[in-house]
Coordinates of C-alpha atoms in Angstrom, one line a residue:
M205 CA 5.5 21.5 24.2
T206 CA 8.8 19.9 25.4
T207 CA 10.4 19.5 28.6
P208 CA 14.0 21.0 29.4
S209 CA 16.8 19.4 27.5
P210 CA 18.5 17.1 30.1
T211 CA 21.8 16.6 30.9
A212 CA 23.5 13.4 31.0
D213 CA 26.9 12.7 33.2
T214 CA 28.9 13.2 30.1
G215 CA 28.0 17.3 30.4
A216 CA 26.4 16.9 27.3
E217 CA 22.8 19.3 26.8
L218 CA 20.8 16.3 25.8
L219 CA 18.1 17.2 23.1
P220 CA 14.8 17.4 24.7
I221 CA 12.1 15.2 25.7
A222 CA 8.4 15.8 25.1
T223 CA 5.9 15.8 27.7
P224 CA 3.2 13.5 27.9
A225 CA 0.3 16.0 26.5
R226 CA 2.3 16.6 23.5
T227 CA 3.1 13.0 22.7
R228 CA -0.3 12.2 23.2
A229 CA -1.3 15.1 20.7
A230 CA 1.6 13.7 18.2
L231 CA 0.2 10.2 18.4
R232 CA -3.4 11.5 17.4
T233 CA -2.0 13.6 14.6
L234 CA -0.2 10.5 13.3
I235 CA -3.4 8.2 13.7
R236 CA -5.7 10.5 11.8
P237 CA -5.2 10.2 8.2
D238 CA -5.8 6.3 9.0
R239 CA -9.3 6.7 11.3
G240 CA -11.3 4.8 9.0
L241 CA -8.8 2.0 9.1
A242 CA -8.7 2.1 13.1
L243 CA -12.4 2.4 13.7
T244 CA -12.6 -0.7 11.0
G245 CA -10.2 -2.9 13.5
I246 CA -11.7 -2.3 16.3
G247 CA -15.2 -2.8 15.5
I248 CA -14.3 -6.2 14.0
L249 CA -12.8 -7.2 17.3
V250 CA -15.6 -6.2 19.0
A251 CA -17.5 -8.5 17.3
A252 CA -15.3 -11.3 17.4
T253 CA -15.3 -10.7 21.5
A254 CA -18.7 -10.5 22.0
V255 CA -18.6 -14.0 20.0
G256 CA -16.2 -15.5 22.1
L257 CA -18.3 -14.7 25.5
L258 CA -20.8 -17.5 24.4
V259 CA -18.6 -19.9 25.1
Q260 CA -19.1 -19.6 28.7
P261 CA -22.8 -19.7 28.9
L262 CA -22.8 -22.7 26.5
L263 CA -20.3 -24.7 28.6
G264 CA -22.9 -23.9 31.8
R265 CA -25.6 -25.2 29.4
I266 CA -23.5 -28.3 29.3
V267 CA -23.2 -28.7 32.9
D268 CA -26.9 -28.2 33.5
I269 CA -27.8 -30.6 31.3
V270 CA -25.4 -33.1 33.0
A271 CA -26.2 -32.1 36.3
D272 CA -30.1 -33.0 35.3
G273 CA -29.5 -36.4 33.7
R274 CA -30.6 -35.6 30.5
P275 CA -30.1 -37.8 27.3
A276 CA -26.4 -37.0 26.0
G277 CA -28.6 -35.9 22.5
D278 CA -29.4 -32.7 23.9
L279 CA -25.5 -32.2 24.4
T280 CA -25.3 -32.2 20.4
L281 CA -26.4 -28.8 20.2
P282 CA -24.2 -27.0 22.7
V283 CA -21.3 -28.5 21.1
V284 CA -21.8 -27.5 17.5
L285 CA -22.3 -23.9 18.6
L286 CA -18.9 -24.3 20.6
V287 CA -17.6 -25.0 17.3
A288 CA -19.0 -22.8 15.3
V289 CA -18.2 -19.6 17.7
A290 CA -14.4 -21.2 17.7
V291 CA -14.4 -20.5 14.0
V292 CA -16.3 -17.0 13.7
Q293 CA -14.3 -15.9 16.8
G294 CA -11.1 -17.2 15.0
L295 CA -12.2 -15.9 11.8
T296 CA -13.0 -12.0 13.2
T297 CA -10.2 -11.8 15.8
T298 CA -7.4 -12.7 12.6
L299 CA -9.2 -10.0 10.9
G300 CA -9.2 -7.5 13.4
L301 CA -6.0 -8.2 14.4
T302 CA -4.6 -7.9 10.6
R303 CA -6.4 -4.5 10.6
I304 CA -4.8 -3.1 13.6
A305 CA -1.4 -4.5 12.7
R306 CA -1.8 -2.5 9.7
L307 CA -2.5 0.8 11.8
G308 CA 0.2 0.0 14.0
E309 CA 2.8 -0.6 11.1
T310 CA 1.1 2.8 9.1
V311 CA 1.8 5.2 12.3
L312 CA 5.4 3.7 12.8
A313 CA 6.6 4.2 9.3
R314 CA 4.8 7.6 9.4
L315 CA 6.7 8.4 12.8
R316 CA 10.0 7.0 11.3
E317 CA 10.1 8.7 8.2
R318 CA 9.2 12.5 10.1
F319 CA 12.0 11.1 13.0
V320 CA 14.5 11.1 9.9
E321 CA 13.3 14.4 8.1
R322 CA 13.7 16.1 11.4
A323 CA 16.8 14.9 12.4
L324 CA 18.4 15.5 9.2
N325 CA 17.3 19.4 9.8
L326 CA 18.1 20.0 12.9
P327 CA 20.8 22.9 13.6
A328 CA 24.4 21.3 13.6
D329 CA 25.7 22.5 17.0
R330 CA 22.5 21.4 18.3
L331 CA 23.4 18.0 17.6
E332 CA 26.8 18.7 18.5
R333 CA 26.3 20.1 22.1
A334 CA 23.7 16.7 22.6
G335 CA 26.3 14.2 21.2
A336 CA 25.9 11.3 18.8
G337 CA 25.4 8.9 21.6
D338 CA 21.9 10.6 22.3
L339 CA 20.4 10.6 18.6
T340 CA 21.9 7.0 18.0
A341 CA 20.0 6.0 21.1
R342 CA 16.8 7.8 19.9
V343 CA 17.0 6.7 16.3
T344 CA 18.1 2.7 17.2
G345 CA 16.8 1.6 20.6
D346 CA 13.9 4.0 21.0
V347 CA 12.6 3.5 17.4
A348 CA 12.7 -0.3 18.1
R349 CA 11.2 0.2 21.4
V350 CA 8.0 1.6 19.9
A351 CA 8.1 -0.5 16.9
E352 CA 8.0 -3.6 19.3
A353 CA 5.1 -1.9 21.3
V354 CA 2.9 -1.1 17.8
R355 CA 3.8 -4.9 16.3
S356 CA 3.0 -6.9 19.9
A357 CA 1.5 -4.5 22.5
L358 CA -1.0 -2.5 20.7
P359 CA -2.9 -5.4 18.9
E360 CA -3.1 -7.4 22.1
M361 CA -3.8 -4.5 24.4
A362 CA -6.8 -3.9 21.7
R363 CA -8.2 -6.9 22.1
S364 CA -7.9 -7.2 26.0
V365 CA -9.6 -3.9 26.8
L366 CA -12.4 -5.2 24.7
A367 CA -12.5 -8.4 26.7
I368 CA -12.5 -7.1 29.7
L369 CA -15.4 -4.4 29.5
L370 CA -17.6 -7.6 27.2
T371 CA -17.2 -9.9 29.6
L372 CA -18.1 -7.5 32.7
G373 CA -20.8 -6.6 31.0
A374 CA -21.9 -10.8 30.4
L375 CA -21.5 -11.3 34.2
A376 CA -23.9 -8.5 34.7
L377 CA -26.3 -10.3 32.7
L378 CA -25.7 -13.6 34.1
D379 CA -26.6 -11.8 37.8
V380 CA -25.5 -8.4 38.7
R381 CA -24.0 -10.3 42.1
F382 CA -21.9 -11.9 40.1
L383 CA -20.2 -8.7 38.8
L384 CA -20.5 -6.6 42.4
A385 CA -18.3 -9.8 43.8
A386 CA -15.9 -9.8 40.6
L387 CA -15.5 -6.0 41.4
L388 CA -13.7 -6.6 44.6
A389 CA -10.1 -7.6 42.6
V390 CA -10.2 -4.0 40.9
P391 CA -9.5 -1.9 43.7
V392 CA -6.2 -4.1 43.8
Q393 CA -5.6 -3.9 40.3
L394 CA -5.8 -0.2 40.2
L395 CA -3.7 0.4 42.8
T396 CA -0.7 -1.9 41.3
A397 CA -1.4 0.2 38.2
R398 CA -0.9 3.4 39.6
W399 CA 1.8 1.9 41.8
Y400 CA 3.7 0.9 38.7
V401 CA 3.1 3.8 36.3
R402 CA 4.2 6.4 39.0
R403 CA 7.8 4.6 39.1
A404 CA 7.7 3.1 35.8
L405 CA 8.1 6.0 33.3
T406 CA 10.5 7.9 35.7
L407 CA 12.3 4.5 35.7
Y408 CA 12.1 4.0 31.7
A409 CA 13.3 7.4 31.0
D410 CA 16.5 7.6 33.4
Q411 CA 17.3 4.0 31.3
R412 CA 17.0 5.7 27.6
V413 CA 19.2 8.5 29.1
A414 CA 21.8 6.3 30.6
N415 CA 21.5 3.9 27.5
G416 CA 22.6 7.2 25.2
A417 CA 25.4 7.9 27.8
Q418 CA 26.5 4.6 27.3
Q419 CA 26.7 4.6 23.7
Q420 CA 28.2 8.2 23.7
Q421 CA 31.2 6.8 25.8
L422 CA 31.6 4.0 23.5
L423 CA 31.4 6.1 20.1
E424 CA 34.1 8.4 21.5
T425 CA 36.6 5.6 23.3
I426 CA 36.2 3.9 19.7
G427 CA 36.3 6.5 17.2
G428 CA 39.5 7.8 19.5
A429 CA 40.8 4.7 19.5
V430 CA 44.5 5.9 18.4
T431 CA 44.1 9.0 20.5
V432 CA 43.4 7.2 23.9
R433 CA 46.3 4.4 23.4
G434 CA 48.4 7.6 22.6
H435 CA 48.0 9.4 25.8
R436 CA 48.1 6.0 27.5
L437 CA 44.2 6.7 28.6
E438 CA 43.2 3.2 28.2
E439 CA 42.4 2.4 32.2
Q440 CA 40.4 5.8 32.2
H441 CA 38.0 5.4 29.4
T442 CA 37.8 1.8 30.2
E443 CA 36.7 3.4 33.7
R444 CA 34.3 5.3 32.3
S445 CA 32.5 3.0 30.0
A446 CA 32.2 0.6 32.8
G447 CA 30.6 3.2 35.0
R448 CA 28.1 4.2 32.9
S449 CA 27.7 0.7 32.0
R450 CA 27.3 -0.1 35.7
K451 CA 24.6 2.6 36.3
A452 CA 22.3 1.3 32.7
V453 CA 22.3 -2.4 34.7
D454 CA 21.3 -0.9 37.7
L455 CA 18.6 0.9 35.9
T456 CA 17.9 -2.3 34.4
M457 CA 18.0 -4.6 37.5
R458 CA 15.4 -1.8 39.1
S459 CA 12.9 -2.1 36.6
V460 CA 13.0 -6.0 37.0
N461 CA 12.2 -5.8 40.4
L462 CA 9.5 -2.9 39.9
V463 CA 7.8 -6.0 36.8
L464 CA 8.0 -8.7 40.0
G465 CA 6.7 -6.6 42.2
F466 CA 3.9 -5.6 39.8
Y467 CA 3.1 -9.6 39.0
G468 CA 3.1 -10.1 42.7
R469 CA 0.1 -7.3 43.4
L470 CA -2.0 -9.0 40.1
H471 CA -1.7 -12.8 41.3
I472 CA -2.8 -11.1 45.0
A473 CA -6.2 -9.4 43.0
E474 CA -7.0 -12.7 41.1
Y475 CA -7.4 -14.6 44.3
I476 CA -9.4 -12.2 45.9
G477 CA -11.9 -12.1 42.9
L478 CA -12.2 -15.6 42.0
A479 CA -12.9 -16.1 45.5
A480 CA -15.8 -13.9 45.9
V481 CA -16.7 -15.4 42.7
L482 CA -17.3 -18.7 43.6
I483 CA -18.7 -17.9 47.0
A484 CA -21.4 -15.9 45.6
G485 CA -21.9 -18.7 43.4
F486 CA -22.4 -21.1 46.1
W487 CA -24.8 -18.7 48.2
L488 CA -26.7 -18.2 45.0
V489 CA -27.1 -21.6 44.1
R490 CA -27.8 -22.6 47.4
D491 CA -30.9 -20.4 47.6
G492 CA -32.2 -21.1 44.1
A493 CA -31.2 -17.9 42.8
V494 CA -29.2 -19.2 39.6
S495 CA -28.3 -22.7 38.2
I496 CA -25.4 -24.7 38.4
G497 CA -24.7 -23.9 35.1
T498 CA -24.7 -20.1 35.5
A499 CA -22.5 -20.1 38.0
T500 CA -20.2 -22.2 36.6
A501 CA -20.2 -19.7 33.5
A502 CA -19.8 -16.7 36.0
A503 CA -16.7 -18.5 37.4
L504 CA -15.4 -19.3 33.9
Y505 CA -16.1 -15.7 33.1
F506 CA -13.9 -14.2 35.7
H507 CA -11.5 -17.0 35.0
S508 CA -11.5 -15.7 31.4
L509 CA -10.6 -12.4 32.5
F510 CA -7.2 -13.5 33.7
G511 CA -5.6 -13.6 30.9
P512 CA -6.7 -10.0 29.5
V513 CA -6.8 -8.3 32.4
N514 CA -3.2 -9.2 33.4
A515 CA -2.3 -8.7 29.6
A516 CA -3.2 -5.3 29.6
L517 CA -2.0 -4.7 32.9
V518 CA 1.6 -6.0 32.1
L519 CA 1.4 -4.4 28.6
L520 CA 1.6 -0.9 30.9
D521 CA 5.1 -2.2 31.0
D522 CA 5.2 -2.1 27.2
A523 CA 3.5 1.0 27.2
Q524 CA 5.3 2.8 29.4
S525 CA 8.5 2.0 28.1
A526 CA 7.2 2.7 24.2
A527 CA 5.8 6.4 25.8
A528 CA 9.4 7.1 26.9
G529 CA 10.7 6.2 23.4
L530 CA 7.8 8.1 21.8
A531 CA 8.5 11.3 23.7
R532 CA 12.3 11.4 23.1
L533 CA 11.3 11.1 19.6
V534 CA 8.4 13.6 19.7
G535 CA 11.1 16.1 21.4
V536 CA 13.3 15.9 18.2
T537 CA 10.5 16.2 16.1
D538 CA 9.1 19.4 17.8
L539 CA 12.8 21.1 18.4
A540 CA 13.2 20.9 14.3
E541 CA 9.2 22.4 13.9
Q542 CA 9.3 25.2 16.0
P543 CA 8.3 28.5 14.1
E544 CA 10.6 30.7 12.7
P545 CA 10.7 34.2 14.2
A546 CA 9.7 37.1 12.3
A547 CA 12.6 39.9 11.7
G548 CA 11.0 42.1 9.7
K549 CA 9.9 42.6 6.2
P550 CA 12.5 41.5 3.6
A551 CA 13.3 43.7 1.3
A552 CA 13.3 41.8 -1.7
G553 CA 12.3 37.6 -1.8
K554 CA 10.2 35.6 0.4
P555 CA 11.8 33.6 3.5
A556 CA 13.1 30.3 3.0
A557 CA 12.0 27.2 5.2
G558 CA 15.2 26.6 7.5
K559 CA 16.0 25.4 10.8
A560 CA 14.2 26.9 13.9
A561 CA 15.9 29.3 16.3
P562 CA 15.0 30.4 19.9
A563 CA 11.5 32.6 19.6
S564 CA 13.6 35.6 20.7
V565 CA 15.9 35.6 18.4
P566 CA 15.9 38.3 15.3
R567 CA 17.5 36.4 12.3
Q568 CA 15.9 35.7 8.4
R569 CA 16.9 33.6 5.5
I570 CA 16.0 35.3 2.1
A571 CA 15.5 33.9 -1.1
S572 CA 16.9 36.0 -3.9
P573 CA 16.1 35.2 -7.9
E574 CA 19.7 36.4 -8.1
A575 CA 22.9 34.4 -7.6
A576 CA 24.2 37.2 -5.4
V577 CA 24.4 36.2 -1.4
T578 CA 24.4 38.9 1.0
V579 CA 25.3 38.8 4.4
H580 CA 24.1 41.4 6.6
A581 CA 25.2 41.2 10.4
V582 CA 24.9 38.4 11.4
S583 CA 25.9 37.1 14.5
H584 CA 26.1 34.0 16.2
A585 CA 26.7 31.8 19.9
Y586 CA 27.3 28.4 20.5
G587 CA 26.0 29.2 24.0
P588 CA 25.4 31.9 26.5
G589 CA 29.0 34.0 26.5
R590 CA 30.2 31.9 23.8
P591 CA 30.0 34.4 20.6
V592 CA 31.3 33.3 17.6
L593 CA 30.6 35.9 15.0
H594 CA 29.7 39.3 15.1
E595 CA 27.6 41.3 13.3
V596 CA 29.6 39.8 10.1
S597 CA 28.5 41.8 6.7
L598 CA 29.3 40.3 3.5
T599 CA 28.7 40.4 -0.1
L600 CA 29.4 38.0 -3.1
E601 CA 28.2 38.6 -6.5
P602 CA 26.8 36.9 -9.4
G603 CA 29.4 34.0 -10.2
E604 CA 32.2 35.7 -7.6
H605 CA 34.8 33.2 -5.8
V606 CA 35.2 34.3 -2.4
A607 CA 38.0 33.0 -0.3
L608 CA 37.6 33.0 3.2
V609 CA 41.0 32.7 5.4
G610 CA 41.9 33.4 9.3
T611 CA 43.5 31.3 12.2
S612 CA 41.8 28.5 13.5
G613 CA 38.6 29.6 16.1
A614 CA 38.1 32.8 13.9
G615 CA 34.6 31.7 12.8
K616 CA 35.2 30.6 9.4
S617 CA 33.1 27.0 9.1
T618 CA 30.4 28.9 11.3
L619 CA 29.7 31.5 8.4
A620 CA 30.3 29.2 6.0
R621 CA 27.2 26.8 7.6
I622 CA 25.5 29.9 7.8
V623 CA 25.9 30.7 4.3
A624 CA 24.6 27.2 2.8
G625 CA 21.3 27.6 5.6
V626 CA 22.7 24.5 7.5
Q627 CA 23.2 26.5 10.5
Q628 CA 20.8 29.7 11.8
P629 CA 22.4 33.0 13.0
T630 CA 21.4 34.1 16.0
S631 CA 21.0 37.2 14.4
G632 CA 21.3 39.1 11.3
T633 CA 19.6 38.0 7.6
V634 CA 21.4 36.5 5.2
T635 CA 20.2 36.4 1.4
A636 CA 20.7 33.5 -0.9
P637 CA 20.5 32.8 -4.3
A638 CA 16.8 31.0 -5.1
G639 CA 18.7 28.8 -8.1
T640 CA 16.1 27.2 -10.6
G641 CA 17.0 23.6 -9.3
E642 CA 16.2 21.4 -6.3
H643 CA 19.1 22.8 -4.8
P644 CA 20.2 26.3 -5.1
V645 CA 22.8 25.9 -2.6
V646 CA 25.1 22.8 -1.9
L647 CA 27.8 22.7 1.1
V648 CA 30.6 20.4 1.3
T649 CA 32.8 19.8 3.8
Q650 CA 35.9 17.9 4.8
E651 CA 34.0 15.3 6.3
V652 CA 33.0 13.4 3.4
H653 CA 30.6 10.4 3.8
V654 CA 30.8 7.6 0.9
F655 CA 27.2 6.0 0.9
T656 CA 26.8 2.4 0.4
G657 CA 26.1 0.7 -2.5
T658 CA 26.7 1.4 -6.3
L659 CA 28.8 4.1 -7.7
A660 CA 26.1 5.3 -9.7
E661 CA 23.7 5.3 -7.0
D662 CA 26.2 7.5 -4.5
L663 CA 26.3 10.2 -7.1
R664 CA 22.6 10.1 -8.1
L665 CA 21.8 11.1 -4.6
A666 CA 22.3 14.3 -5.6
R667 CA 20.4 13.8 -8.9
P668 CA 18.5 10.6 -9.2
D669 CA 17.3 11.1 -12.2
A670 CA 20.9 11.7 -13.8
T671 CA 21.5 9.1 -16.3
D672 CA 25.0 6.9 -17.1
A673 CA 26.2 10.3 -19.3
D674 CA 25.5 12.7 -17.0
L675 CA 27.6 10.8 -14.1
R676 CA 30.3 9.9 -15.9
T677 CA 30.5 13.5 -17.5
A678 CA 30.2 15.2 -13.8
L679 CA 33.3 12.4 -13.0
S680 CA 34.8 14.0 -15.8
T681 CA 34.8 17.6 -14.9
V682 CA 36.3 17.1 -11.4
H683 CA 39.1 15.0 -13.2
A684 CA 37.8 11.4 -11.2
L685 CA 36.6 9.7 -14.6
D686 CA 39.7 7.6 -14.9
W687 CA 39.5 5.9 -12.0
A688 CA 36.0 5.6 -11.8
E689 CA 36.1 3.4 -14.9
A690 CA 39.0 1.7 -13.4
L691 CA 36.9 0.4 -10.5
P692 CA 36.2 -3.5 -10.7
D693 CA 33.1 -2.7 -12.1
G694 CA 33.0 0.7 -13.1
L695 CA 29.9 2.8 -12.0
A696 CA 28.3 -0.2 -10.5
T697 CA 31.1 -0.8 -8.4
V698 CA 29.6 -1.3 -4.7
V699 CA 31.3 1.4 -2.6
G700 CA 31.1 2.4 1.3
E701 CA 30.9 0.3 4.2
G702 CA 31.6 -3.4 2.8
G703 CA 32.3 -2.4 -0.6
H704 CA 35.3 -0.9 -2.3
R705 CA 37.3 1.4 0.0
L706 CA 37.8 4.7 -1.8
D707 CA 40.9 7.4 -0.4
P708 CA 40.1 10.4 1.3
A709 CA 40.9 12.1 -2.2
R710 CA 38.5 10.0 -4.6
A711 CA 35.8 10.0 -1.7
Q712 CA 36.4 14.3 -1.8
Q713 CA 36.2 14.1 -5.7
L714 CA 32.9 12.1 -5.4
A715 CA 31.5 15.0 -3.2
L716 CA 32.7 17.3 -5.6
A717 CA 30.6 15.2 -8.7
R718 CA 27.4 15.3 -6.9
L719 CA 28.1 19.2 -6.3
V720 CA 28.5 19.1 -10.1
L721 CA 25.3 16.8 -10.7
A722 CA 23.5 19.0 -8.2
D723 CA 24.5 22.1 -10.1
P724 CA 23.6 24.8 -7.2
A725 CA 23.7 28.5 -7.8
L726 CA 25.7 29.1 -4.6
A727 CA 28.3 26.2 -4.0
V728 CA 30.2 26.2 -0.2
L729 CA 33.1 24.8 0.2
D730 CA 34.4 24.2 3.8
E731 CA 37.8 22.8 3.7
A732 CA 37.0 20.4 1.0
T733 CA 40.2 19.9 0.3
A734 CA 42.2 19.4 3.8
E735 CA 41.3 15.4 4.0
A736 CA 43.6 14.8 1.1
G737 CA 46.9 15.4 2.7
S738 CA 49.6 17.0 0.3
A739 CA 49.9 14.2 -1.8
G740 CA 46.4 15.0 -3.0
A741 CA 45.7 18.6 -2.5
R742 CA 46.7 19.9 -5.8
V743 CA 44.3 17.0 -7.3
L744 CA 42.0 18.0 -5.0
E745 CA 42.4 22.0 -5.7
R746 CA 42.1 21.2 -9.8
S747 CA 38.7 19.1 -9.0
A748 CA 37.0 22.0 -7.0
E749 CA 38.3 24.8 -8.9
A750 CA 36.3 22.8 -11.7
A751 CA 33.5 22.1 -10.3
L752 CA 32.8 25.7 -8.8
A753 CA 33.2 27.1 -12.4
G754 CA 30.5 29.2 -13.7
R755 CA 28.8 29.4 -10.4
T756 CA 29.1 31.7 -7.2
A757 CA 31.3 30.3 -4.2
L758 CA 32.3 30.9 -0.9
V759 CA 35.6 29.2 0.3
V760 CA 37.1 28.4 3.2
A761 CA 40.3 27.9 2.3
H762 CA 42.3 25.3 4.1
R763 CA 45.4 26.1 1.7
L764 CA 45.9 29.7 0.8
T765 CA 46.8 28.4 -2.8
Q766 CA 42.6 28.4 -3.0
A767 CA 42.7 32.0 -1.4
V768 CA 45.3 33.0 -4.5
A769 CA 43.3 31.4 -7.1
A770 CA 40.0 33.1 -5.7
D771 CA 38.1 36.6 -6.7
R772 CA 38.5 38.0 -3.5
V773 CA 39.9 37.1 0.0
V774 CA 38.1 38.1 3.1
V775 CA 39.5 37.6 6.6
L776 CA 38.0 36.7 9.7
E777 CA 39.6 37.6 13.4
A778 CA 37.6 36.6 16.2
G779 CA 34.5 36.2 14.6
R780 CA 34.5 39.9 12.8
V781 CA 35.6 40.5 9.0
V782 CA 39.1 42.4 9.2
E783 CA 40.4 42.7 5.5
S784 CA 38.4 42.3 2.5
G785 CA 39.9 42.0 -1.0
P786 CA 42.2 40.4 -4.1
H787 CA 45.4 38.1 -2.9
D788 CA 47.9 40.5 -4.3
E789 CA 46.7 43.9 -2.8
L790 CA 46.1 41.8 1.0
R791 CA 49.4 40.7 0.6
D792 CA 51.0 43.7 -0.2
A793 CA 49.2 45.6 2.4
D794 CA 50.9 44.3 5.5
G795 CA 48.0 43.3 7.6
P796 CA 46.7 40.7 8.9
Y797 CA 46.5 38.1 5.8
A798 CA 50.1 39.2 4.9
A799 CA 51.0 37.6 8.4
L800 CA 48.9 34.8 7.6
W801 CA 50.5 34.3 4.0
R802 CA 54.1 34.5 5.5
A803 CA 53.4 32.1 8.0
W804 CA 51.6 30.2 5.5
S805 CA 54.2 30.1 2.8
G806 CA 57.4 29.9 4.8
S807 CA 59.7 28.2 2.1
R808 CA 57.4 27.5 -0.4
T809 CA 57.0 29.5 -3.7
A810 CA 53.6 31.0 -4.2
A811 CA 51.2 29.9 -6.9
P812 CA 51.3 32.4 -9.1
H813 CA 48.2 34.3 -9.7
P814 CA 45.9 33.2 -12.7

């Protein structure tokens, strides 16, 4: 279960945050596969702590020997035992903490993998509504905070809690009145913990949201720097960034004051408890109920509690901060795990795994053994009152190339993402090819990312087992082999961030080569030649045509020359199909497509129909 998505002051609908109960359940699920490691680690720490509790009685024994004026030789055995205790405790503590640390790292790795997997499968429109800053803050700051807690707080917390429980038991064994005196500090400590927890969780959650809003503003300002300067908006954007930074700093200072108040209250509890134990020791020794050594051991026991009690309570700071971060991570994984609602029995095939939609939404994605694609009564809205598609129905025959055209905002890209399975429709069904490979459907958009690594590694993202010959064949298919082999190290050239820069046309050819390697039954191109500019457009159109050869394709046409080359043209207007047919037929029909053609072609000479 997740809480409703909060809204930052950016106006974005942030990704949801899991409730405390759901966060605890998710944590148990993450730990369950390593229960044996957890139990072994805790068991060893219990033994180490129990051995360590022998130190105080041995020191008390030394005090009694000295107080009674016994020979110096009587000190040998207690001293030797102290050395043995130190060695055994050191070895067992190291072993136990190592196992707890291994447990924490394993759970952390599992959490990271699950978060990345779910985040990559989130609906595109949901991420757009949340903004890049929210997801960036979660995948960096929240993961780092949880990692820090796992690596430092978890082992220390485990050891501290065990030390507290066993030390209190040891005080009771010395004399139950020592335990009762020590417990006078507990009410103050519990009230301190309650005071802190009630304020910390909300404060740290607000900090995460503020940090996400701050990152979002920075990303928008830096990413749109040219536009900001062009419109003379530097002052406004600087003020916005400063305002969100001030809010983040204010929340940070509030957390600092909270921690200072927390420590102050803990010191009061320590004073009360130690004073009570010393007073109890004085009365018990005076009455002959215990020896000086036993009273000394009791005082040392309580003093030894300062460390673990303070550590456990102070670690509430890390625990609350990590809990806030974990709830934000679990919120993302739960958002992607919501069950897909049923939409009646499909005529053929089976539902394909995909991203979830609201539980009341009837829609279905069906895998078909054929390469045909059928879109039936598909509608989609990016929010209440914001419909984009209205009961669109469309069929692509096996091997058919269909160009999707229309004015900006007609719903072309939305329909393309729905057909590709990247976006789920609000209602309706999509029957897509099942295919025989790992990637039955591949989407290539105008926003192409060149991953950091060698050119060969970038290509193998589509097919990890591809040989160098396969890579060269794919590059040759999209007319990119010549420039690829001309790179400084050929296929071994490092590209991407910090590597050899690829211009937009070459980056798009790289994406098309990955499409060839993936060899999908259905290819969806969403304005995949738009970023090349006029100079590279013709080259990219040839590359795209070669990459699509022999497979079913839906092409969102940025240039109408792609519509000319398609088997059929589908025209969208305001989210509805208004025309469908071959280029020549629609051009001569004097309808919406003809108007688009006249507006686009202008003085251009239309490319001849192939």
